[in-house]
Coordinates of C-alpha atoms in Angstrom, one line a residue:
Chain A
M634 CA -51.6 -25.7 90.5
T635 CA -49.4 -23.8 88.3
R636 CA -49.7 -26.4 85.6
L637 CA -53.5 -25.8 85.7
A638 CA -53.2 -22.2 85.5
L639 CA -52.0 -21.8 81.9
P640 CA -55.0 -24.1 80.4
A641 CA -57.2 -22.0 82.7
A642 CA -55.7 -18.6 81.5
A643 CA -55.9 -20.0 77.6
L644 CA -59.8 -20.8 78.2
L645 CA -60.3 -17.7 79.6
A646 CA -58.6 -15.9 76.9
W647 CA -60.6 -17.9 74.4
S648 CA -64.1 -17.5 76.0
A649 CA -63.5 -13.4 76.2
G650 CA -62.6 -13.3 72.2
A651 CA -66.2 -15.4 71.7
V652 CA -68.1 -13.5 74.1
V653 CA -67.0 -10.2 72.7
S654 CA -67.4 -11.1 69.0
Y655 CA -71.1 -12.9 70.0
G656 CA -72.3 -9.7 71.7
Y657 CA -70.6 -7.1 68.7
Y658 CA -70.9 -8.8 65.7
H659 CA -74.5 -8.7 63.6
S660 CA -74.2 -9.9 60.2
P661 CA -75.3 -7.5 57.5
F662 CA -76.0 -10.5 55.0
P663 CA -79.3 -12.2 54.5
P664 CA -79.7 -15.7 56.2
P665 CA -78.5 -18.8 54.2
S666 CA -82.4 -19.9 54.2
E667 CA -82.5 -16.9 51.6
I668 CA -80.0 -17.8 49.1
R669 CA -81.3 -19.5 46.2
T670 CA -79.1 -20.4 43.7
P671 CA -80.7 -19.8 40.3
A672 CA -78.3 -21.8 38.2
A673 CA -75.3 -23.9 38.4
G674 CA -73.0 -22.0 40.7
A675 CA -73.8 -23.7 44.2
A676 CA -70.2 -24.7 44.8
G677 CA -69.3 -21.3 44.1
D678 CA -71.7 -20.0 46.9
M679 CA -69.9 -22.5 49.3
F680 CA -66.8 -20.8 48.5
A681 CA -68.3 -17.3 48.8
L682 CA -69.2 -18.2 52.5
A683 CA -66.2 -20.4 53.3
F684 CA -63.7 -18.0 52.1
G685 CA -65.5 -14.8 53.4
A686 CA -65.6 -13.6 49.7
R687 CA -69.0 -12.8 49.1
R688 CA -68.0 -9.6 46.9
L689 CA -65.9 -11.3 45.0
F690 CA -68.5 -14.3 44.3
A691 CA -71.6 -11.5 44.0
D692 CA -68.9 -9.9 41.2
V693 CA -69.1 -13.3 39.4
W694 CA -72.8 -13.5 39.4
F695 CA -72.8 -10.1 38.3
I696 CA -70.7 -10.8 35.1
R697 CA -72.8 -14.1 34.6
L698 CA -76.0 -12.1 34.8
M699 CA -74.8 -9.4 32.2
Q700 CA -73.5 -12.7 30.1
Y701 CA -77.0 -13.9 30.2
Y702 CA -78.7 -10.8 29.5
G703 CA -76.6 -10.3 26.5
T704 CA -76.9 -13.4 25.2
P705 CA -79.6 -13.8 22.2
E706 CA -82.6 -16.3 23.5
L707 CA -82.9 -17.8 20.1
Q708 CA -83.0 -21.8 20.0
E709 CA -81.3 -23.8 17.4
G710 CA -83.3 -23.7 14.1
E711 CA -85.2 -20.8 15.2
T712 CA -85.1 -17.5 13.1
E713 CA -85.4 -13.8 14.2
S714 CA -88.0 -11.8 13.1
S715 CA -87.2 -7.7 12.4
E716 CA -89.1 -7.0 15.5
E717 CA -87.2 -9.6 17.5
A718 CA -83.9 -8.2 16.3
H719 CA -85.1 -4.6 17.2
E720 CA -85.8 -5.9 20.8
R721 CA -82.7 -7.9 21.0
I722 CA -80.8 -4.6 20.4
N723 CA -82.8 -3.0 23.4
S724 CA -82.1 -6.2 25.5
A725 CA -85.8 -6.3 25.5
G726 CA -86.3 -10.1 25.6
R727 CA -87.8 -12.8 27.8
Y728 CA -85.2 -13.6 30.0
P729 CA -87.4 -15.5 32.7
D730 CA -84.4 -16.2 35.0
F731 CA -83.5 -12.5 35.0
L732 CA -85.2 -11.6 38.3
A733 CA -83.7 -14.6 40.1
R734 CA -80.4 -14.1 38.8
A735 CA -80.2 -10.4 39.7
R736 CA -81.9 -11.1 43.2
H737 CA -79.0 -13.8 43.9
V738 CA -76.7 -11.2 43.4
L739 CA -77.9 -9.4 46.1
E740 CA -78.4 -12.4 48.1
I741 CA -74.6 -12.9 48.4
D742 CA -73.8 -9.3 48.8
P743 CA -76.8 -7.1 49.6
G744 CA -74.5 -3.8 49.4
F745 CA -74.0 -4.3 45.9
V746 CA -76.1 -1.5 44.9
M747 CA -74.9 -1.0 41.1
A748 CA -76.2 -4.5 40.7
A749 CA -79.4 -3.7 42.5
L750 CA -80.0 -0.6 40.1
Y751 CA -78.9 -2.5 37.1
G752 CA -81.2 -5.4 37.6
T753 CA -84.4 -2.9 38.2
G754 CA -83.5 -0.7 35.5
S755 CA -83.3 -3.5 33.1
L756 CA -86.7 -5.1 34.4
A757 CA -88.7 -2.2 34.6
F758 CA -87.5 -0.1 31.6
N759 CA -86.0 -2.4 29.0
M760 CA -88.2 -5.6 29.6
G761 CA -91.4 -4.0 30.6
R762 CA -91.7 -5.9 33.8
P763 CA -92.0 -3.1 36.7
A764 CA -93.7 -5.8 39.0
E765 CA -90.4 -7.7 39.0
A766 CA -88.3 -4.8 39.1
Q767 CA -90.4 -3.6 42.5
E768 CA -89.9 -7.0 43.9
L769 CA -86.1 -6.9 43.1
L770 CA -85.9 -3.1 44.7
E771 CA -87.8 -4.1 47.7
Y772 CA -85.5 -7.0 48.5
A773 CA -82.5 -4.5 48.3
L774 CA -84.2 -2.1 50.6
K775 CA -84.4 -4.7 53.2
Y776 CA -80.9 -4.9 53.6
S777 CA -80.1 -1.4 52.6
P778 CA -83.1 0.8 53.9
R779 CA -81.4 4.2 53.8
E780 CA -80.2 3.9 50.1
W781 CA -82.0 6.9 48.6
K782 CA -81.2 5.8 44.9
Y783 CA -83.4 2.8 45.3
L784 CA -86.2 4.9 46.6
N785 CA -85.9 7.2 43.2
V786 CA -85.9 4.2 41.2
L787 CA -88.8 3.1 43.1
A788 CA -90.4 6.3 42.3
A789 CA -89.3 6.3 38.4
I790 CA -90.9 2.9 38.1
G791 CA -94.2 4.4 39.3
Y792 CA -94.1 7.5 37.1
S793 CA -93.3 4.7 34.2
K794 CA -96.5 3.1 35.1
A795 CA -98.3 6.0 34.7
E796 CA -96.5 6.7 31.5
D797 CA -95.1 9.9 32.4
P798 CA -91.4 10.1 30.7
A799 CA -90.6 13.3 32.0
A800 CA -91.5 12.5 35.6
V801 CA -89.4 8.9 35.1
A802 CA -86.2 11.2 33.5
G803 CA -86.7 13.4 36.7
A804 CA -86.4 10.6 39.2
I805 CA -83.4 9.1 37.4
T806 CA -81.5 12.5 37.2
P807 CA -79.9 12.9 40.8
I808 CA -78.3 9.2 40.4
L809 CA -76.5 9.9 37.1
K810 CA -73.9 11.5 38.5
D811 CA -73.3 8.7 41.1
P812 CA -70.5 6.2 41.0
D813 CA -73.0 3.2 41.4
C814 CA -75.3 4.6 38.6
P815 CA -75.2 1.9 35.8
V816 CA -74.8 3.0 32.1
M817 CA -77.8 1.4 30.8
L818 CA -79.6 3.5 33.5
K819 CA -78.0 6.9 31.8
Q820 CA -78.9 5.5 28.3
Q821 CA -82.5 5.1 29.5
A822 CA -82.2 8.6 31.3
A823 CA -80.8 10.2 27.8
F824 CA -83.4 8.3 25.7
L825 CA -86.1 9.9 27.8
N826 CA -84.9 13.3 27.7
K827 CA -84.4 12.9 24.0
K828 CA -88.1 11.8 23.8
I829 CA -89.5 14.8 25.7
G830 CA -87.8 17.1 23.8
N831 CA -85.1 17.9 26.1
Y832 CA -82.2 17.8 24.1
A833 CA -79.5 19.7 26.1
A834 CA -80.1 17.3 28.9
A835 CA -79.8 14.4 26.4
A836 CA -76.8 15.5 25.0
A837 CA -75.2 15.9 28.2
I838 CA -75.9 12.8 29.5
Y839 CA -74.6 10.9 26.4
A840 CA -71.4 13.2 26.6
D841 CA -71.0 11.7 29.9
I842 CA -71.5 8.2 28.8
A843 CA -68.8 8.9 26.0
S844 CA -66.4 10.1 28.3
T845 CA -66.9 7.9 31.2
S846 CA -68.0 4.4 30.2
R847 CA -65.9 1.4 29.5
D848 CA -68.5 -0.2 27.6
M849 CA -67.9 0.4 24.0
A850 CA -71.6 -0.6 22.9
Y851 CA -73.1 2.2 24.8
V852 CA -70.2 4.7 24.2
R853 CA -70.5 4.2 20.2
N854 CA -74.2 4.8 20.8
A855 CA -73.5 7.9 22.6
E856 CA -71.2 9.0 20.1
R857 CA -73.9 8.7 17.3
E858 CA -76.1 10.2 19.3
L859 CA -74.0 13.1 20.0
Q860 CA -73.4 13.7 16.2
K861 CA -77.3 13.9 15.9
F862 CA -77.6 16.3 18.4
S863 CA -74.7 18.5 16.8
K864 CA -76.8 19.1 13.6
V865 CA -80.0 20.0 15.7
L866 CA -78.8 21.9 19.0
P867 CA -77.5 25.5 18.9
A868 CA -73.6 25.6 19.2
G869 CA -73.6 26.6 23.0
Q870 CA -75.5 23.5 23.9
R871 CA -73.5 21.1 22.1
R872 CA -71.4 18.6 24.2
D873 CA -69.3 17.0 21.5
Chain B
M192 CA -38.8 -8.7 82.1
K193 CA -36.6 -6.4 80.0
K194 CA -34.6 -9.3 79.1
I195 CA -37.5 -11.4 78.2
F196 CA -38.6 -8.8 75.9
S197 CA -35.2 -8.6 74.4
L198 CA -35.1 -12.3 73.9
T199 CA -38.6 -12.5 72.4
G200 CA -37.5 -9.6 69.9
A201 CA -34.3 -11.8 69.1
V202 CA -36.1 -14.8 68.2
A203 CA -39.1 -12.7 66.4
F204 CA -36.4 -11.0 64.0
N205 CA -34.3 -13.9 63.8
S206 CA -37.6 -15.9 62.7
F207 CA -38.8 -13.0 60.3
M208 CA -35.4 -12.9 58.6
E209 CA -35.3 -16.7 58.0
S210 CA -38.9 -16.2 56.2
V211 CA -38.0 -13.5 54.0
R212 CA -34.7 -15.7 52.9
N213 CA -37.0 -18.8 52.1
R214 CA -37.4 -19.3 48.9
F215 CA -41.1 -19.9 49.0
F216 CA -41.5 -16.5 50.4
T217 CA -40.0 -15.2 46.7
L218 CA -42.3 -17.6 45.0
F219 CA -45.2 -16.4 46.6
A220 CA -44.9 -13.0 45.8
V221 CA -44.2 -13.9 42.2
F222 CA -47.4 -15.8 42.2
A223 CA -49.5 -13.2 43.7
F224 CA -48.2 -10.6 41.3
A225 CA -48.9 -13.0 38.2
A226 CA -52.2 -13.6 39.6
I227 CA -53.2 -10.3 40.3
Y228 CA -52.4 -9.5 36.8
A229 CA -54.6 -12.4 35.4
S230 CA -57.6 -10.9 37.4
V231 CA -57.0 -7.9 34.6
L232 CA -59.2 -10.2 32.3
A233 CA -62.0 -10.5 35.0
G234 CA -62.0 -6.9 35.3
V235 CA -62.4 -6.4 31.6
M236 CA -65.3 -8.9 31.6
A237 CA -67.3 -6.8 34.2
V238 CA -67.0 -3.4 31.9
D239 CA -68.0 -0.9 33.9
Q240 CA -67.3 -2.7 37.2
E241 CA -63.9 -3.5 36.6
A242 CA -62.5 -1.4 39.6
R243 CA -64.8 -3.6 42.0
V244 CA -63.8 -6.7 40.5
L245 CA -60.1 -6.1 40.2
T246 CA -60.1 -5.1 44.0
D247 CA -62.3 -7.8 45.2
F248 CA -60.1 -10.4 43.2
G249 CA -57.0 -9.0 44.4
L250 CA -57.9 -8.4 48.1
A251 CA -59.5 -12.1 48.5
L252 CA -56.2 -13.5 46.5
M253 CA -53.9 -11.5 48.6
E254 CA -55.3 -13.1 51.7
L255 CA -55.3 -16.8 50.6
V256 CA -51.6 -16.1 49.3
A257 CA -50.6 -15.0 52.7
L258 CA -52.8 -17.6 54.7
A259 CA -51.2 -20.2 52.6
Y260 CA -47.7 -19.2 53.5
A261 CA -48.5 -18.4 57.3
L262 CA -50.4 -21.9 57.9
F263 CA -47.3 -23.5 55.7
S264 CA -44.9 -21.8 57.7
A265 CA -46.7 -22.2 61.4
S266 CA -47.1 -26.0 60.8
S267 CA -43.7 -26.6 59.9
V268 CA -41.5 -24.2 61.8
L269 CA -41.6 -26.2 65.4
L270 CA -41.3 -29.7 63.6
R271 CA -38.4 -28.3 61.8
E272 CA -36.5 -26.6 64.4
A273 CA -36.8 -29.9 66.4
E274 CA -35.7 -32.2 63.2
T275 CA -32.6 -30.0 63.0
K276 CA -32.0 -29.7 66.7
T277 CA -31.8 -26.1 66.3
I278 CA -34.5 -25.9 69.6
Y279 CA -32.1 -27.7 71.5
L280 CA -29.6 -25.1 71.1
V281 CA -32.1 -22.4 71.7
F282 CA -33.0 -24.0 75.1
S283 CA -29.6 -25.0 76.2
R284 CA -29.5 -21.3 76.8
P285 CA -31.6 -19.4 79.1
V286 CA -34.3 -18.8 77.0
P287 CA -37.7 -19.4 78.2
R288 CA -40.1 -21.6 76.1
S289 CA -42.8 -18.6 76.5
A290 CA -40.4 -16.1 75.1
Y291 CA -39.4 -18.6 72.1
L292 CA -42.9 -19.3 71.1
A293 CA -44.0 -15.6 71.3
G294 CA -40.7 -14.9 69.4
K295 CA -41.8 -17.3 66.6
L296 CA -45.3 -16.2 66.6
A297 CA -44.3 -12.5 66.3
G298 CA -41.7 -13.8 63.5
S299 CA -44.7 -15.4 61.4
L300 CA -47.0 -12.4 62.1
M301 CA -44.4 -9.7 60.8
T302 CA -44.0 -12.0 57.9
S303 CA -47.7 -12.1 57.3
A304 CA -47.9 -8.3 57.6
L305 CA -44.9 -7.8 55.1
M306 CA -46.5 -10.2 52.7
L307 CA -49.7 -8.4 52.7
A308 CA -47.7 -5.3 52.6
V309 CA -45.7 -6.0 49.5
M310 CA -48.8 -7.7 48.0
G311 CA -50.9 -4.5 48.6
L312 CA -48.6 -2.0 46.9
M313 CA -48.7 -4.6 43.8
H314 CA -52.1 -4.8 43.5
L315 CA -52.7 -0.7 44.1
L316 CA -50.3 -0.4 41.3
L317 CA -52.3 -2.6 39.2
L318 CA -55.3 -0.7 39.9
K319 CA -53.3 2.8 39.3
F320 CA -51.8 1.2 36.0
R321 CA -55.5 0.5 35.1
G322 CA -56.7 4.0 35.8
F323 CA -58.3 3.7 39.3
G324 CA -57.4 5.2 42.6
V325 CA -57.1 3.5 45.8
P326 CA -60.3 1.7 46.9
P327 CA -62.5 3.1 49.9
G328 CA -61.7 1.1 53.2
Y329 CA -58.6 -0.5 51.5
A330 CA -56.4 -0.2 54.7
W331 CA -59.4 -1.8 56.7
A332 CA -59.5 -4.8 54.3
L333 CA -55.8 -5.5 55.0
S334 CA -56.2 -4.8 58.6
G335 CA -58.9 -7.2 58.8
S336 CA -56.7 -9.9 56.5
L337 CA -54.0 -9.8 59.2
L338 CA -56.1 -10.0 62.3
K339 CA -57.8 -13.2 60.5
L340 CA -54.1 -14.3 59.8
A341 CA -52.9 -13.4 63.5
V342 CA -55.7 -15.6 64.9
I343 CA -55.4 -18.6 62.4
T344 CA -51.6 -18.7 62.7
S345 CA -51.2 -18.8 66.4
F346 CA -54.1 -21.3 66.3
A347 CA -51.6 -23.3 63.9
F348 CA -48.8 -22.9 66.4
F349 CA -50.8 -24.5 69.1
V350 CA -52.1 -27.5 66.8
S351 CA -48.7 -28.0 65.5
L352 CA -47.4 -29.1 69.0
F353 CA -49.9 -32.0 69.3
S354 CA -50.5 -33.1 65.9
T355 CA -48.3 -36.0 64.5
S356 CA -47.4 -34.1 61.2
A357 CA -47.2 -30.6 59.5
V358 CA -49.9 -31.7 57.2
S359 CA -52.5 -32.7 59.7
T360 CA -51.4 -29.1 61.3
L361 CA -52.7 -27.3 57.9
V362 CA -56.0 -29.4 57.5
I363 CA -57.2 -28.8 60.9
S364 CA -56.1 -25.2 60.7
G365 CA -57.8 -24.8 57.0
V366 CA -61.0 -26.5 58.2
F367 CA -60.9 -24.0 61.2
W368 CA -60.5 -21.1 58.7
T369 CA -63.6 -22.4 57.0
A370 CA -65.5 -22.9 59.9
G371 CA -64.8 -19.4 61.3
H372 CA -66.3 -17.9 58.1
F373 CA -69.4 -20.0 58.8
V374 CA -70.0 -18.7 62.2
T375 CA -72.7 -16.4 61.2
E376 CA -74.6 -19.3 59.5
T377 CA -73.8 -21.9 62.4
R378 CA -75.9 -19.2 64.5
F379 CA -78.5 -18.9 62.2
L380 CA -78.8 -22.7 62.1
A381 CA -78.7 -22.8 65.7
E382 CA -81.4 -20.6 66.3
S383 CA -83.7 -22.1 64.0
S384 CA -83.1 -25.7 65.3
G385 CA -83.6 -27.4 68.5
G386 CA -82.6 -30.0 70.9
A387 CA -79.2 -31.6 70.8
V388 CA -78.3 -30.1 67.3
A389 CA -78.9 -26.5 68.5
A390 CA -76.7 -27.2 71.7
A391 CA -74.0 -28.8 69.2
L392 CA -74.0 -25.9 66.9
K393 CA -74.1 -23.2 70.2
A394 CA -71.0 -25.1 71.5
A395 CA -69.4 -24.7 68.0
I396 CA -70.2 -20.7 68.1
W397 CA -68.3 -20.7 71.4
I398 CA -65.1 -22.9 70.2
I399 CA -64.7 -21.4 66.6
P400 CA -63.3 -17.7 66.2
N401 CA -65.7 -15.5 64.6
L402 CA -63.7 -14.7 61.5
Q403 CA -66.4 -12.6 59.6
L404 CA -65.5 -10.2 62.4
F405 CA -62.4 -9.0 60.7
N406 CA -64.0 -9.6 57.2
A407 CA -63.9 -5.7 56.2
R408 CA -63.4 -6.5 52.6
D409 CA -66.7 -7.9 52.5
A410 CA -68.4 -5.1 54.1
A411 CA -69.2 -1.6 52.0
G412 CA -68.3 2.0 52.6
A413 CA -68.2 3.3 56.3
S414 CA -69.5 0.2 57.7
C415 CA -65.9 -1.7 56.8
A416 CA -64.3 0.1 59.6
L417 CA -63.2 -2.6 62.2
G418 CA -64.5 -1.7 65.5
P419 CA -62.7 -2.2 68.9
A420 CA -64.2 -5.4 69.3
A421 CA -62.5 -6.9 66.4
F422 CA -59.3 -5.6 67.7
F423 CA -60.1 -6.9 71.4
S424 CA -61.2 -10.4 70.0
A425 CA -58.3 -10.8 67.8
A426 CA -56.0 -10.4 70.6
A427 CA -58.0 -12.5 73.0
W428 CA -58.2 -15.6 70.6
V429 CA -54.4 -15.1 69.8
A430 CA -53.6 -14.9 73.8
G431 CA -55.8 -18.1 74.2
S432 CA -53.7 -20.1 71.5
Y433 CA -50.6 -18.6 72.6
L434 CA -51.3 -19.7 76.2
A435 CA -52.5 -23.1 75.3
A436 CA -49.3 -23.6 73.1
V437 CA -47.1 -22.7 75.9
W438 CA -48.7 -25.1 78.1
L439 CA -48.3 -27.7 75.8
I440 CA -44.4 -26.5 74.8
S441 CA -43.9 -26.5 78.7
G442 CA -44.9 -30.2 79.1
K443 CA -42.2 -31.3 75.9
E444 CA -38.9 -33.1 76.4
F445 CA -36.5 -31.1 74.5

């Protein structure tokens, strides 16, 4: 009898753990049926799930997304016109896999707000694909329905469709001070403010980019813009 | 009862000190520091997300390093003590086998906690060096890793009592660890399939501990706090493995 008591107690304890875990745990992550690997990297996704390292592998996918977006699309032998060169500098290329890659980051880690904002901003404001941006935002909202930043960007996309740059800048402005705000979105806000003649606000955003971003391309551009503003703005409104 | 606790404490302290003196322990600490430093490269690639990448890489690596040491230690300690006849010396004194096993398990968990604390400190120093503060939910992430290690270490102790070698214990425990992170996916598959497959998957959900319950480092913001259910489940699974191990060790001839 005593001999059976130990395994019985062990089973009871193990079952108690399983019962509590089963009742309590609700996964915040998308089911496996929603995970669609857009490029070579299925093994990475397996590791992400097997080691419970979703955030880490979402980071890797995000770095790959930035590398993909930062790579010129020219094929061997193809030449670049001056118009295409201008588009490349503003990252306004074709990038057909961008949506799939950006969505995949969220499939692995739906809590990666910055990646969602970066993907949406790039699609809507740089590549002129608001429908895809909206699709990405809707996916992000499915797992973070209370994320106000997504709602603001959604409104900004609506205003951009209506070609109202002042309203777009207004919708983005509350996000700019948030730590999750990608520098690309700040750049967009500064550009729009400059476009509508709100130079003081634009200068403030460029100053913020120059002092907080670690992306040297954006920092150098912000410094150039600030130099231009220093000649236009009265002394009290300068941020340099 | 007081004597049992005192004996357990003595075995735990001895086991802990033995681990700390072990050369492997030092090597793991050096390796962890070197690898965390290597993560700076990944951080640079992430530009404005450097803090997040450094945090995620460091936390994942710390857990894997501590897991490797905990599994290595748990799978070999009882076999080694039997080979060196130390266990005979212990059991020739009035030391209950349950107290011996509890002491060994506690010593192993203390070692894991120390490893996580040391590596965590190194990691935070690295983050500070790169100009970042303590990431939100950092203590919860480390606590979750420790709970996972507690569950898998106690399970490895149990397996080591019936497996034929330390390697097989390592493999079985490693598979269990991996499967433990797949419980959510297994649950989804069980719900979306039918018949014998669904029954087998549902059985697996009850047998395999859901390690995602402790995976605070994959959650974000306020949701990363571990609830009482996580602590209860961890205690229940550790107790289950421990009792099963006591049952096995009490039937062994020493």
